[in-house]
Coordinates of C-alpha atoms in Angstrom, one line a residue:
X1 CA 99.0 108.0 128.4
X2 CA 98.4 109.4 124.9
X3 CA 98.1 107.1 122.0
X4 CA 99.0 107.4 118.5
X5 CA 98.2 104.5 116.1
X6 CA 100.0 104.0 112.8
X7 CA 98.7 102.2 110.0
X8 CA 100.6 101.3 107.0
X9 CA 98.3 99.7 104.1
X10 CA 98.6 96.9 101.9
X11 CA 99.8 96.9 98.2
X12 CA 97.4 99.1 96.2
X13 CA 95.4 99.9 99.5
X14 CA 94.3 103.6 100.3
X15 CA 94.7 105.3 103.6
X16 CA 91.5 106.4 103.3
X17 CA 89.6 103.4 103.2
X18 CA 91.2 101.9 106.0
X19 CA 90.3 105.0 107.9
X20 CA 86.9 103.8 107.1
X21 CA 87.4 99.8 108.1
X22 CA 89.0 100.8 111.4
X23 CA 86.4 103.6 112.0
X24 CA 88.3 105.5 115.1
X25 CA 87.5 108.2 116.5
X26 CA 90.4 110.6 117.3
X27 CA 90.0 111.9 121.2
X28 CA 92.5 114.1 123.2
X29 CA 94.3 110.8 123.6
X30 CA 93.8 108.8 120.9
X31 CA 95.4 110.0 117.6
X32 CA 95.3 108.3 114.3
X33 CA 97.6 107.9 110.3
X34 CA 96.7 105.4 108.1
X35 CA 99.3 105.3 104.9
X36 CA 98.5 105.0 101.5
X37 CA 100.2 101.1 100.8
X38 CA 102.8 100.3 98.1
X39 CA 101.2 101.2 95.0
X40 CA 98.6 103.6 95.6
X41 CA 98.5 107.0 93.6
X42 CA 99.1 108.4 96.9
X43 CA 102.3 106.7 97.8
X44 CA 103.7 107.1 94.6
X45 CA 103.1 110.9 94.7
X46 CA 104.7 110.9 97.8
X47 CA 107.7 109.1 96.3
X48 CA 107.6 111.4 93.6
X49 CA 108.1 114.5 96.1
X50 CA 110.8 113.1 97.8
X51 CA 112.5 112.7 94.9
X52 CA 112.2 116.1 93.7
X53 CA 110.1 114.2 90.3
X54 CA 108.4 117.1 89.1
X55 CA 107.6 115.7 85.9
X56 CA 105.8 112.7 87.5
X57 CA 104.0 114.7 89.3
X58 CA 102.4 117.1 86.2
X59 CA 98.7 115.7 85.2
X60 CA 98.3 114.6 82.0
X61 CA 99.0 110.8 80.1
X62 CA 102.6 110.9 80.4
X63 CA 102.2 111.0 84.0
X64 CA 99.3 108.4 83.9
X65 CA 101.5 106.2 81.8
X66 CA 104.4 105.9 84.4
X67 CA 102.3 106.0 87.6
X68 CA 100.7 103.1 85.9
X69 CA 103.8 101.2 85.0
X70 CA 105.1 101.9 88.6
X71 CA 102.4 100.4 90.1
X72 CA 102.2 97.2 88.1
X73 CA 106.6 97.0 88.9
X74 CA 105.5 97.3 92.6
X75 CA 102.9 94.5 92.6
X76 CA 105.2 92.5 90.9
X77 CA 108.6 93.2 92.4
X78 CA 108.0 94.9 95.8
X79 CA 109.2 97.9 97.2
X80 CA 112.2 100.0 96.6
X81 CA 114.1 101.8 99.1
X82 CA 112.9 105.3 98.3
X83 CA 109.2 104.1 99.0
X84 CA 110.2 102.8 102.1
X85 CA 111.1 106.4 102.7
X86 CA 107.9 107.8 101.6
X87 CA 106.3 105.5 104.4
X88 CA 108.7 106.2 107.2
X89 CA 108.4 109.7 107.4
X90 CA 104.2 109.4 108.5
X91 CA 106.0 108.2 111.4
X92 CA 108.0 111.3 112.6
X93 CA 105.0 113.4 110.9
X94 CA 102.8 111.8 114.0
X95 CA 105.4 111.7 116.9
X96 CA 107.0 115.7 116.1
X97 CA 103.5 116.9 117.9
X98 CA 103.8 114.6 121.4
X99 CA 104.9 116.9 124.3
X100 CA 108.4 115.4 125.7
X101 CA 106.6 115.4 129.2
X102 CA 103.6 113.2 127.8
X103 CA 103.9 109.9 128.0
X104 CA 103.3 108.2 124.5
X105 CA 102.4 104.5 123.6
X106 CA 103.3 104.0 119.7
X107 CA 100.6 101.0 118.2
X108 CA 102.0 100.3 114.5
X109 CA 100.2 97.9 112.3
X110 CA 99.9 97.2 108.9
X111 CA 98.6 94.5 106.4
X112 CA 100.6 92.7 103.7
X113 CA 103.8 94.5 102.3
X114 CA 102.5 96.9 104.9
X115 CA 103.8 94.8 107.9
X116 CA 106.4 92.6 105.8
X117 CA 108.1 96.1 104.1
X118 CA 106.7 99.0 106.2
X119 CA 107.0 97.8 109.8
X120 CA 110.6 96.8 109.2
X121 CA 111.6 99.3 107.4
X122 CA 110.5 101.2 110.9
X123 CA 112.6 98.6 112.8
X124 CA 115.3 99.4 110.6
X125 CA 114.7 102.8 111.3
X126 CA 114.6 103.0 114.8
X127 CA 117.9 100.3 115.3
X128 CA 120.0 103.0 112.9
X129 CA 119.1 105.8 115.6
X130 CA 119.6 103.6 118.4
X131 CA 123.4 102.9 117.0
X132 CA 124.0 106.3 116.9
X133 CA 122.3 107.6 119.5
X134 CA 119.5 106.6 122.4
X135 CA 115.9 108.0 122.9
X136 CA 116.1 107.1 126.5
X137 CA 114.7 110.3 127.3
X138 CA 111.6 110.2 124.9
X139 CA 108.2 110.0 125.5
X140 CA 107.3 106.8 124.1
X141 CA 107.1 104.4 126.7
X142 CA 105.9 101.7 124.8
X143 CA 105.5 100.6 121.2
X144 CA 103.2 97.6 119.7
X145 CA 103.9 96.0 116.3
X146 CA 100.6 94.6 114.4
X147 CA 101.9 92.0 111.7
X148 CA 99.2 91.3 109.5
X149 CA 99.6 88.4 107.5
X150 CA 103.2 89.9 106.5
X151 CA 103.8 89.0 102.5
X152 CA 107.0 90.6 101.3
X153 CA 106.4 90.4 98.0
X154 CA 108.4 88.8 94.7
X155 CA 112.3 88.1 95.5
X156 CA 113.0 87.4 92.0
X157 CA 115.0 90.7 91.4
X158 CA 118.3 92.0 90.1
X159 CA 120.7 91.4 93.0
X160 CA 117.9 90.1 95.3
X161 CA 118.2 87.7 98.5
X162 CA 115.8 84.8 99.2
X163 CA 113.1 87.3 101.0
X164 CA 113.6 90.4 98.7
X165 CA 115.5 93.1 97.4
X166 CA 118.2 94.1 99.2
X167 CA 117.4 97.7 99.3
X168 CA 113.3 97.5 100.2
X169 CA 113.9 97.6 103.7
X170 CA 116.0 100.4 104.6
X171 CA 118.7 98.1 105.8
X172 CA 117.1 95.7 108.0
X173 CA 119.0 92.7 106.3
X174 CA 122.1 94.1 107.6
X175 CA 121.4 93.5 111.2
X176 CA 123.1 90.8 112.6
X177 CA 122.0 87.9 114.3
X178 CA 119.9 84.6 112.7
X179 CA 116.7 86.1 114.3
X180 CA 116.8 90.0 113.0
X181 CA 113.5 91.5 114.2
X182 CA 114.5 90.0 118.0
X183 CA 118.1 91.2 117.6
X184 CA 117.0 94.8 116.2
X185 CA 113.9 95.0 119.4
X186 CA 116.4 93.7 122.0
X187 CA 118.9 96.3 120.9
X188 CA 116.4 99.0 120.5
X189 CA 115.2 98.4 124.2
X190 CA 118.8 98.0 125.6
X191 CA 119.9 101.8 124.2
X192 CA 116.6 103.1 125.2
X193 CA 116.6 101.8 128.7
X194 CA 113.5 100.5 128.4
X195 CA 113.9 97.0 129.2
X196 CA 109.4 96.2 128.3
X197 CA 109.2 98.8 125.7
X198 CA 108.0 96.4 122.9
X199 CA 104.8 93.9 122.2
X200 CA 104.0 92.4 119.2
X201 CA 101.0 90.8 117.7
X202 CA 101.2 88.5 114.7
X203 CA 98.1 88.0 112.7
X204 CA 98.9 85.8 109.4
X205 CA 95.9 84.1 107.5
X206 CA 95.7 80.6 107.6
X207 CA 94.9 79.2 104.4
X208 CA 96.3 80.6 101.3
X209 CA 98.5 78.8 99.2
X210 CA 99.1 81.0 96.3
X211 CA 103.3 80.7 96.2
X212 CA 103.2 84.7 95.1
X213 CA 101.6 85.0 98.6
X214 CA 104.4 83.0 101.0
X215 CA 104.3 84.6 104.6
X216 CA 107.5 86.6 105.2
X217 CA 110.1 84.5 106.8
X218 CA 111.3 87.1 109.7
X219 CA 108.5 87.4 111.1
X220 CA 107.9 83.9 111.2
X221 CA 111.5 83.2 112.9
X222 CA 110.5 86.2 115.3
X223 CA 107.1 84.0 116.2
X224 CA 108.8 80.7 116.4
X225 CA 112.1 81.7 118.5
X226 CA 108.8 83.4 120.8
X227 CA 107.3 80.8 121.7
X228 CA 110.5 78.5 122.5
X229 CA 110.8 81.0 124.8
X230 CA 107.8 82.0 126.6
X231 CA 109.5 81.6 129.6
X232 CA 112.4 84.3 129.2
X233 CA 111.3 87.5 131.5
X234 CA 113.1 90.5 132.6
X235 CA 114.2 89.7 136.5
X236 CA 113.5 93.4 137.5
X237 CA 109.5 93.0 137.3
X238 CA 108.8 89.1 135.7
X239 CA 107.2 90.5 132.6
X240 CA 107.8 88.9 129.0
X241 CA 111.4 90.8 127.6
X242 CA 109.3 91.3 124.4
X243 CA 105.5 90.6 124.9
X244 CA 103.8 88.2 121.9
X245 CA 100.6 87.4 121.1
X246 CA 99.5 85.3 118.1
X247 CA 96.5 85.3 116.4
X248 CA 95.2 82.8 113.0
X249 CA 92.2 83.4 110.9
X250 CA 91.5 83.5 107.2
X251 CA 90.9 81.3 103.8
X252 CA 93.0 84.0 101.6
X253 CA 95.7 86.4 102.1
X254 CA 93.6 89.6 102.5
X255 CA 90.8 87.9 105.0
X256 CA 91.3 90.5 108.1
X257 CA 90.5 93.5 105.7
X258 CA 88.0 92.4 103.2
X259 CA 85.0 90.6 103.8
X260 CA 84.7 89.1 100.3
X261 CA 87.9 87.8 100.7
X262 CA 87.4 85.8 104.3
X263 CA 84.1 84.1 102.2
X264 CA 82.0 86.1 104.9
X265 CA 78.9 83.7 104.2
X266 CA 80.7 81.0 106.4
X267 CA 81.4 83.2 109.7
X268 CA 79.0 84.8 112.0
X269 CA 79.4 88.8 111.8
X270 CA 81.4 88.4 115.5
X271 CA 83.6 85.3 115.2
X272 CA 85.4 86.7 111.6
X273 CA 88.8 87.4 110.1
X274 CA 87.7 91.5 110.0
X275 CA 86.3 91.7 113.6
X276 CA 89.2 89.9 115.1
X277 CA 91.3 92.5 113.5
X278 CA 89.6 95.7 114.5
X279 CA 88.9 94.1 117.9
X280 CA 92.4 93.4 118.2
X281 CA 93.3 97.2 117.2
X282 CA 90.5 98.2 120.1
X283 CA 91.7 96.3 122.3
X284 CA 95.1 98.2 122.5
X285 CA 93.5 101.7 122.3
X286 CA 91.4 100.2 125.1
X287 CA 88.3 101.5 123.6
X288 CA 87.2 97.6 123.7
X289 CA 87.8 94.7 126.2
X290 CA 86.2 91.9 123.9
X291 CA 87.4 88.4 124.6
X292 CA 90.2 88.2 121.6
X293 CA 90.9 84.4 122.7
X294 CA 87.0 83.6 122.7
X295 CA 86.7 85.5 118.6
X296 CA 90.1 83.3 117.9
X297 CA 88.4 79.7 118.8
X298 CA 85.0 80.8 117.2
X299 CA 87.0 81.5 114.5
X300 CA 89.1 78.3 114.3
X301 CA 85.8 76.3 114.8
X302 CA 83.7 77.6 111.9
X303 CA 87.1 77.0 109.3
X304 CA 87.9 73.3 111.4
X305 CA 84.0 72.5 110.6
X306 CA 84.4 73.5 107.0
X307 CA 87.8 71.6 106.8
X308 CA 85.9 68.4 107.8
X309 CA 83.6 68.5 104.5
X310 CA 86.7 67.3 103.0
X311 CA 86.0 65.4 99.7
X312 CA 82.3 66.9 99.9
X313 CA 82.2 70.9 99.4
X314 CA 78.7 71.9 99.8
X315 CA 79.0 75.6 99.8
X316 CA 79.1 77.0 96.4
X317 CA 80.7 80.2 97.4
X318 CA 83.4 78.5 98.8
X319 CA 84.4 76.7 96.1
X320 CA 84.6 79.5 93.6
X321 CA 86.7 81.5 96.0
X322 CA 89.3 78.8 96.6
X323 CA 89.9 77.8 93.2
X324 CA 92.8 78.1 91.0
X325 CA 90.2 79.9 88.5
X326 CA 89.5 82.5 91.6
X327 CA 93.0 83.8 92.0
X328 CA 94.0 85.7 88.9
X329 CA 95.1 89.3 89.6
X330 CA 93.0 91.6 87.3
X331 CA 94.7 94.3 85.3
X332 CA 92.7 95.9 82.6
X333 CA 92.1 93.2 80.8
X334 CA 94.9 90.9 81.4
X335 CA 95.0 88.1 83.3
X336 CA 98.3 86.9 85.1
X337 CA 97.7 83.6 86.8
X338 CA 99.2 82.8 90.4
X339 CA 101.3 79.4 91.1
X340 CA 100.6 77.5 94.1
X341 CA 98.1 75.1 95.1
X342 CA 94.6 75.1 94.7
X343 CA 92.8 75.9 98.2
X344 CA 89.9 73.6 96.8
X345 CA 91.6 70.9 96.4
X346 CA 93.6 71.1 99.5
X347 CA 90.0 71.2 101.4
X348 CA 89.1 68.3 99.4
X349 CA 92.3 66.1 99.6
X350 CA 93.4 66.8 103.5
X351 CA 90.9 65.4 106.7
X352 CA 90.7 67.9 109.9
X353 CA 94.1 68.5 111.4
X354 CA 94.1 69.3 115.0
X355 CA 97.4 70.3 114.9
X356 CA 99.3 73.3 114.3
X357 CA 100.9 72.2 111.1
X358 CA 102.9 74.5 109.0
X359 CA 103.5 73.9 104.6
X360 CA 106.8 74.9 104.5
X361 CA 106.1 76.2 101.1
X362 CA 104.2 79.3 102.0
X363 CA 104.7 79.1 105.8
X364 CA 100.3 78.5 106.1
X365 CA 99.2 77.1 108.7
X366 CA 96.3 74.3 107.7
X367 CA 95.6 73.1 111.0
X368 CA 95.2 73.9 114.4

């Protein structure tokens, strides 16, 4: 079976240097497309294109002026619908050249806005096809969803809902049902025949309380309504109706793709936000069999053990990372300070929890 693996970036994140965090090699069976995130000069240049925007695409300051004022509009409001559309279409780009007698397995993951806009805006995609139509007869047998630590972005728009602008994700609100991305897979897989066609992996960091930063709320229904029922299987071969694994790592939002930001000094270079990620990844190209579960505990152990300091923080670099003072999103030389609570003083205020406890503010785990 051929596979083709999607990546759609985080907000202000190039395609190209995830190509050089994941580090695949393409084969005769393994294909790959990373997408420039939300943000990037890349995705607004695509954006631009689709929207027949010559003048913002013509070099010179006008054009640097309003790619620049896009992008700060995009980290600070989210994604509007014709980005979406800009994302999408690396989808079809990588499934026009599969044979229809090759079977395909899709693997689609993405980090930040990434997985909270990108991946459902390909949900949405996919459940508008499967109204009007069914791919029953395509060669995708089988497609896996990689949440990343899903972060939708600001909701405080003109006309917005509680999770977003209404029009950033290509009509997923629209889909009935008080648990959308189960609704849209079940339908998907019901039109398509296909009663297994879907797994899904669900990677959010632990620890970060910045409010800007709150986990996206679908996905965490998806996750919760999962695991009430594990049990639930398709009679006609006893396997999971939608497979769902759950990974936890991380003292900031962007942990699984930046070193600096997981505080690296506290992990070993095996038991880390970054390798559980790309081990993960492996793991469905099958180019790895690492023991995910064994990378999970190692990881829950080192952040447990730093927990347990408490009201005594001995490592310096700790400390500056997970202060208030450490969160402030550079842009030339303004500063624009985050709301939330300060990870420091959470370390310093709350004893080990051995239990899976969730702040209902940002939907962070702080204990496991």
């Amino acid at each position: 079976m051929k596979k083709l693996f999607l990546w759609y970036s985080g907000t202000d994140t190039t395609a190209e240097s995830m190509r050089n965090f994941f580090n695949i090699t393409e084969t005769d069976t393994i294909k790959v497309e990373y997408i420039n995130g939300l943000g990037t000069e890349g995705n607004i240049s695509k954006t631009n294109t689709l929207q027949n925007n010559d003048a913002a695409n013509e070099p010179g300051l006008i054009n640097k002026f309003t790619n620049y004022i896009y992008k700060l509009y995009t980290r600070a409001k989210g994604a509007q619908e014709h980005d979406q559309v800009a994302q999408i279409e690396h989808f079809f780009k990588i499934t026009e050249n599969t044979n229809s007698d090759e079977e395909v397995e899709l693997i689609i993951g993405g980090h930040s806005r990434g997985a909270a806009v990108g991946i459902l805006g390909l949900i949405a995609s996919l459940y508008e096809t499967c109204r009007l139509s069914s791919f029953e007869n395509s060669s995708i047998k089988k497609i896996t969803f990689i949440a990343v630590d899903p972060v939708p972005g600001s909701s405080k728009v003109l006309g917005s809902s509680a999770l977003g602008s209404k029009n950033d994700l290509l009509g997923f609100e629209t889909i009935g049902g008080e648990n959308k991305i189960k609704t849209a897979l079940d339908f998907i897989a019901t039109r398509s025949k296909k009663p297994n066609l879907f797994k899904v992996i669900y990677y959010p960091a632990r620890f970060d309380m910045r409010n800007e930063f709150k986990a996206d709320q679908y996905w965490l229904d998806f996750y919760e309504n999962q695991c009430k029922n594990l049990n639930i299987v398709n009679p006609k071969n006893d396997k999971p109706v939608i497979e769902t694994k759950f990974y936890i790592g991380g003292f900031r939002h962007s942990a699984m793709v930046n070193k600096t930001e997981e505080i690296s000094e506290l992990y070993d270079e095996i038991n880390c936000p970054t390798n559980l990620l790309k081990e993960i990844v492996y793991h469905e190209l099958e180019i790895s069999n690492s023991d995910l579960n064994a990378i999970q505990e190692g990881i829950i152990k080192t952040e447990n053990d730093v927990l347990a300091l408490v009201s005594n923080i001995k490592n310096l670099k700790l400390t500056e990372r997970t202060t208030k003072d450490s969160y402030p999103l550079e842009i030339k030389a303004e500063k624009i300070l985050y709301s939330g609570e300060s990870l420091e003083q959470i370390i310093r205020n709350r004893a080990k929890n051995n239990s899976a406890k969730i702040n209902k503010k940002n939907n962070r785990y702080l204990g496991l």
